[in-house]
PDB file of C-alpha atoms in Angstrom:
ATOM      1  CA  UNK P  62     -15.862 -31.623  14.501  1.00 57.00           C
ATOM      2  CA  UNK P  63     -13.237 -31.304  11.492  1.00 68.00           C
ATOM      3  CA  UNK P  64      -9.379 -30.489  12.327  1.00 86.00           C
ATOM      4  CA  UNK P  65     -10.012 -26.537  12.850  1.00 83.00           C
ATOM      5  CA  UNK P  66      -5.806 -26.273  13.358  1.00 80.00           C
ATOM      6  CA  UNK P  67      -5.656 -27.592   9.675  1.00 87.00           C
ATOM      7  CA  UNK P  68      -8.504 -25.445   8.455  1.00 83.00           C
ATOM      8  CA  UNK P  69      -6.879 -22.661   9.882  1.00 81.00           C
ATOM      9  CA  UNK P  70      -2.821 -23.194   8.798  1.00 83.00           C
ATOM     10  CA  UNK P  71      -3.791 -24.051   5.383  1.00 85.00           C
ATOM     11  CA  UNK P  72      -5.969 -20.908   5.311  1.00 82.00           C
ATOM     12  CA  UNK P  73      -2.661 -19.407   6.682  1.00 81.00           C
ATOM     13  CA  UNK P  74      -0.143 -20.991   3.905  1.00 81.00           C
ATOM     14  CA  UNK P  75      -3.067 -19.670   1.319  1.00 80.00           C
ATOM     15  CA  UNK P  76      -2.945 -16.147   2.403  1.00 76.00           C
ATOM     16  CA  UNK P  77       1.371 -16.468   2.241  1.00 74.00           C
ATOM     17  CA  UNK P  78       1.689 -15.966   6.128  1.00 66.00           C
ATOM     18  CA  UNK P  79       4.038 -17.762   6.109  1.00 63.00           C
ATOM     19  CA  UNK P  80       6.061 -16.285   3.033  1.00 69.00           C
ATOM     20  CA  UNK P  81       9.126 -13.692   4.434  1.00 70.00           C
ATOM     21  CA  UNK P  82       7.126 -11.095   2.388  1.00 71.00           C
ATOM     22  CA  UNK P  83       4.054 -10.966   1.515  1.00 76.00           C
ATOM     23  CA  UNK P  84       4.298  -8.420  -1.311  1.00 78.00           C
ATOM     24  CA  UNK P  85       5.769  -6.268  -3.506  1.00 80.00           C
ATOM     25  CA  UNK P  86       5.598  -2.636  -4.186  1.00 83.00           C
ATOM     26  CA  UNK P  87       7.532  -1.037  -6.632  1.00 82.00           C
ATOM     27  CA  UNK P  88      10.790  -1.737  -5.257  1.00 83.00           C
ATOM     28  CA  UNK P  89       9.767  -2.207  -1.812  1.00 82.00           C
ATOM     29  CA  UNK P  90       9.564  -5.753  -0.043  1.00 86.00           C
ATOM     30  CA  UNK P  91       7.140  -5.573   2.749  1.00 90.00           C
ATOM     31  CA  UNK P  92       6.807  -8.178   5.109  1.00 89.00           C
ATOM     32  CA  UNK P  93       3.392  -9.446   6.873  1.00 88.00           C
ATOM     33  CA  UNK P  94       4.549  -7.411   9.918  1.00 90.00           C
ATOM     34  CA  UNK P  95       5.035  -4.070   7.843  1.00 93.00           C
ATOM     35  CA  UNK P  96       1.501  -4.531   6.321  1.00 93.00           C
ATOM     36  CA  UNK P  97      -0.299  -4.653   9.341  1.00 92.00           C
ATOM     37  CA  UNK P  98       1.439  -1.665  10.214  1.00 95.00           C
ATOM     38  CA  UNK P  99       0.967   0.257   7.600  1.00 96.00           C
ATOM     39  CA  UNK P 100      -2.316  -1.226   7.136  1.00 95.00           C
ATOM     40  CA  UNK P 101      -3.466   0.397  11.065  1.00 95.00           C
ATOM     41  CA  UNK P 102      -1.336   3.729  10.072  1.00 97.00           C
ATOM     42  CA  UNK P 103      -3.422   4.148   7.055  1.00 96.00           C
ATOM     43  CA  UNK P 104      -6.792   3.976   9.212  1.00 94.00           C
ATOM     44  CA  UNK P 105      -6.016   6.104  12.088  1.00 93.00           C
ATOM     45  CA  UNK P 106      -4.153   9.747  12.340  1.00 91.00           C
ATOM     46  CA  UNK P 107      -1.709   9.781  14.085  1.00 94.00           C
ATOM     47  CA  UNK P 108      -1.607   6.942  16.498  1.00 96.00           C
ATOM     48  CA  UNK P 109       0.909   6.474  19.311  1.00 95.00           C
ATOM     49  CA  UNK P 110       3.297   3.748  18.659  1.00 95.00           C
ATOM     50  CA  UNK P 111       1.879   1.947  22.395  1.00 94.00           C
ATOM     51  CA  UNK P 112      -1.410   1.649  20.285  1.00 94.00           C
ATOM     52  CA  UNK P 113      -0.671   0.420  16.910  1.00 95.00           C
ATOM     53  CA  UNK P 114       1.535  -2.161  18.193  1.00 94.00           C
ATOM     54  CA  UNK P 115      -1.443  -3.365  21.304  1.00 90.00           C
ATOM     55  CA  UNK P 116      -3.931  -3.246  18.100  1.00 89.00           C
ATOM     56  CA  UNK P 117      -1.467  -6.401  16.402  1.00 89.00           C
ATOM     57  CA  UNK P 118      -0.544  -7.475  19.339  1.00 86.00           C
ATOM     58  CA  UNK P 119       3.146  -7.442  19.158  1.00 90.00           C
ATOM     59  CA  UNK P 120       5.323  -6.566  21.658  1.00 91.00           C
ATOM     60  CA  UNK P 121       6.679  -2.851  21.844  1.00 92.00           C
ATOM     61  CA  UNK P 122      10.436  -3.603  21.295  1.00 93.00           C
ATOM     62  CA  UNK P 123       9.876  -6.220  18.497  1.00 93.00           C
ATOM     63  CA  UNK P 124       7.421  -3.483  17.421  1.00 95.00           C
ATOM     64  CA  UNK P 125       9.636  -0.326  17.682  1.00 95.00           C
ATOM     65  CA  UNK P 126      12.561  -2.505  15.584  1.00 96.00           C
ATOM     66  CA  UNK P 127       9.398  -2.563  13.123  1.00 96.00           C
ATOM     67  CA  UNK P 128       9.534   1.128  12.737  1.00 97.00           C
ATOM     68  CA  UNK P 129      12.715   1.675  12.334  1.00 97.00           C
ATOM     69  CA  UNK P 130      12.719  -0.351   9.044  1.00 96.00           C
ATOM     70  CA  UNK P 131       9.551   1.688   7.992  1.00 97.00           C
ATOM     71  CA  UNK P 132      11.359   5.015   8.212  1.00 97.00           C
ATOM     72  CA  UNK P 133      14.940   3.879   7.334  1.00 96.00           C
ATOM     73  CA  UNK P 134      12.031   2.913   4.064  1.00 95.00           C
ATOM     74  CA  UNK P 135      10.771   6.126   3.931  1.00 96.00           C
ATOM     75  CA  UNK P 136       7.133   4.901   4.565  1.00 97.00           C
ATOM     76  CA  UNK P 137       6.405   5.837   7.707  1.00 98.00           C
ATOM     77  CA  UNK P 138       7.193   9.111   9.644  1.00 97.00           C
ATOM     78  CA  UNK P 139       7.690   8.852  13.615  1.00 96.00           C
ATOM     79  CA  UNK P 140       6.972  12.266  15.303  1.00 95.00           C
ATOM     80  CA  UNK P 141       7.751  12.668  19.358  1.00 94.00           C
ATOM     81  CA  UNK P 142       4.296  13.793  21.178  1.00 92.00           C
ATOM     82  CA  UNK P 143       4.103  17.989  22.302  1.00 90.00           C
ATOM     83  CA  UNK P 144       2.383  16.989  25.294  1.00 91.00           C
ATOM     84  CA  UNK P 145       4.267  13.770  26.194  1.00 92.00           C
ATOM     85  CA  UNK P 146       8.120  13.685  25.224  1.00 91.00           C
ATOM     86  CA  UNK P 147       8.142  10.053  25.511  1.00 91.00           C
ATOM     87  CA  UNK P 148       5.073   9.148  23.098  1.00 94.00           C
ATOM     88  CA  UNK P 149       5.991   9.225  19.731  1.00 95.00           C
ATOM     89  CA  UNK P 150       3.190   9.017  17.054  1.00 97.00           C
ATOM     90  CA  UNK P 151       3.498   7.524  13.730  1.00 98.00           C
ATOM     91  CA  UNK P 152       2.373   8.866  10.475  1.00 98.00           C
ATOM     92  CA  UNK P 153       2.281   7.187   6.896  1.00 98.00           C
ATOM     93  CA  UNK P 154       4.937   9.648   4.525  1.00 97.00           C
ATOM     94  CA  UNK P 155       3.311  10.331   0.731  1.00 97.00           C
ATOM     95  CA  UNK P 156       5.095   7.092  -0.326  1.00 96.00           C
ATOM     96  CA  UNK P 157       3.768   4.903   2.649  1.00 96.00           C
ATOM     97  CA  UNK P 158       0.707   6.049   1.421  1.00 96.00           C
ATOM     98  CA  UNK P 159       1.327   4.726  -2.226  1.00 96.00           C
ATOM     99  CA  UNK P 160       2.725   1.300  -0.860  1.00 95.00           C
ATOM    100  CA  UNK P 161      -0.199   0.983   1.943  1.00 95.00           C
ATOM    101  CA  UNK P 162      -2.724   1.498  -1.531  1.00 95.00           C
ATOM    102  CA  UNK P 163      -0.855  -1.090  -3.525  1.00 94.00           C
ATOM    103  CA  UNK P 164      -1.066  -3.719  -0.822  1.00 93.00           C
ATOM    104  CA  UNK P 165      -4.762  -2.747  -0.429  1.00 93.00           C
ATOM    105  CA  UNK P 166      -5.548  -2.864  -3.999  1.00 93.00           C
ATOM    106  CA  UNK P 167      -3.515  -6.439  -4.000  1.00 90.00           C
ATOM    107  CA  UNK P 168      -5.333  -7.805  -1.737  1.00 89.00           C
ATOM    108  CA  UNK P 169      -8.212  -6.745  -3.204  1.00 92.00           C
ATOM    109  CA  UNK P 170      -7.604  -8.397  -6.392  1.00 93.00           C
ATOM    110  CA  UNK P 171      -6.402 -11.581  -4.482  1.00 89.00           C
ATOM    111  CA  UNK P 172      -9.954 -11.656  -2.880  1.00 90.00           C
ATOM    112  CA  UNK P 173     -11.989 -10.980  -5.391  1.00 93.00           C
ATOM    113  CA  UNK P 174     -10.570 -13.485  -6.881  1.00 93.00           C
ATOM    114  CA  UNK P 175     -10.876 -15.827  -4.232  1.00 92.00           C
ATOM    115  CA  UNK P 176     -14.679 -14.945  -3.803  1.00 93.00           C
ATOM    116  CA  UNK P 177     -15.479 -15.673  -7.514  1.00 95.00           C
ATOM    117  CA  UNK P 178     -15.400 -19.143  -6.799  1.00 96.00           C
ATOM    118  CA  UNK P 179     -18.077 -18.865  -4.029  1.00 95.00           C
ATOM    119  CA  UNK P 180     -21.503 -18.315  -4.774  1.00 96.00           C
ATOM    120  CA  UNK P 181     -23.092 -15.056  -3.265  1.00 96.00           C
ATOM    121  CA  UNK P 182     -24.470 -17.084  -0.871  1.00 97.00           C
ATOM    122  CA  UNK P 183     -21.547 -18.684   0.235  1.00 96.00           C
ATOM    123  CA  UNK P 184     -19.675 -15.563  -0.130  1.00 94.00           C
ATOM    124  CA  UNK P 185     -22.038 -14.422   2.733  1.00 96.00           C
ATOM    125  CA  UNK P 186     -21.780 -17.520   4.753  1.00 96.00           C
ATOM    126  CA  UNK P 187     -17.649 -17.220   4.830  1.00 93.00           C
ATOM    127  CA  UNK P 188     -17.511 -13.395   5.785  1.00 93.00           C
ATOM    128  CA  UNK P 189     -20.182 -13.486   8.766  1.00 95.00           C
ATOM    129  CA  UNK P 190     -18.283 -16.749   9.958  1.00 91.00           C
ATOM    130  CA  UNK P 191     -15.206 -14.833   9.801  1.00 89.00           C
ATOM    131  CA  UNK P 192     -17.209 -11.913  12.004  1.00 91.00           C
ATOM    132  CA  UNK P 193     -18.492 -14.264  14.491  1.00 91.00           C
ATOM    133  CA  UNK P 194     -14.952 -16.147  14.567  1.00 88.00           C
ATOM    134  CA  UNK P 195     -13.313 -12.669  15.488  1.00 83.00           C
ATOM    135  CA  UNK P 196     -15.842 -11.668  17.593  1.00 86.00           C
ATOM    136  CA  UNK P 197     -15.239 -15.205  19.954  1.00 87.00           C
ATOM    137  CA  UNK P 198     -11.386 -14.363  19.293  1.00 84.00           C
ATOM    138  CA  UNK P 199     -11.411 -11.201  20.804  1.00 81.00           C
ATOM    139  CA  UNK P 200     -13.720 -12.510  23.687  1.00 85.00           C
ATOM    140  CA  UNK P 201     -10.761 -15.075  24.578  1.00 80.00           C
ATOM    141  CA  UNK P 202      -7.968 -14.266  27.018  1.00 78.00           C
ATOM    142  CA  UNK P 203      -5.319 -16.586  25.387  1.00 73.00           C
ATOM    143  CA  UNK P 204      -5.872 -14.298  22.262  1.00 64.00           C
ATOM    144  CA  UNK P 205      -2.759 -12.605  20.576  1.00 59.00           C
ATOM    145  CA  UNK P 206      -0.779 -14.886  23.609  1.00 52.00           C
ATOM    146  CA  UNK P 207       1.432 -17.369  23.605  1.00 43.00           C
ATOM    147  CA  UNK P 208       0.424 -20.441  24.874  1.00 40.00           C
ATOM    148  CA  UNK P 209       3.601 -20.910  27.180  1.00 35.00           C
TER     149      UNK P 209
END
């Protein structure tokens, strides 16, 4: 079996994980962190910050230090709960919504890209392994976990 730790970082290096940020919008840095973020905002109304931050799997402090950047940014808007005075949910603002369509449409490009050097066949072959791959990730319980 090849080196799938290799596979994978380079993969990871590729993509600019490990980059500080991983784009630029308008005069916004946004780190790989804040993308996910807004990229989970973007797809669900209103979520509670306990759920976007279980859906990445970061921690809720390390998470919450997250948000604060977003709104100190503007892009995100963190309302307390009616029902539940310590839930707060978190909403994208007009402009998170501009940023969160620039990084979409950026990674867009990036892919299709990518993909045109793939043959629609192997273009095929590379997104169902990267189903199946998630699918046994999420099935794991060292997923998302430290290993110490």
């Amino acid at each position: 079996m090849e080196d799938v730790r290799a596979i994978l970082q380079v993969t990871m290096r590729r993509f600019g994980m490990l980059n500080k940020n991983c784009c630029s919008v308008g005069d916004h840095d946004i780190s790989q962190v804040q993308s996910h973020i807004l990229y989970e905002l973007a797809r669900a109304e209103g979520p509670s910050m306990q759920q976007v931050a279980e859906t990445i799997g970061m921690d809720i402090t390390t998470f919450s230090r997250q948000i604060q950047t977003l709104v100190k940014l503007e892009l995100v808007e963190k309302r307390q709960s009616a029902e539940d005075k310590r839930v707060y949910h978190l909403y994208l603002t007009e402009n998170g919504i501009k940023v969160e369509r620039e990084i979409n449409q950026q990674m867009l490009h990036y892919l299709t890209n990518v993909f045109t050097h793939l043959s629609e066949k192997e273009s095929e072959k590379v997104v169902e392994s990267l189903k199946v791959l998630n699918a046994a990730m999420s099935k794991s319980n060292m997923c998302c976990k430290p290993l110490y």
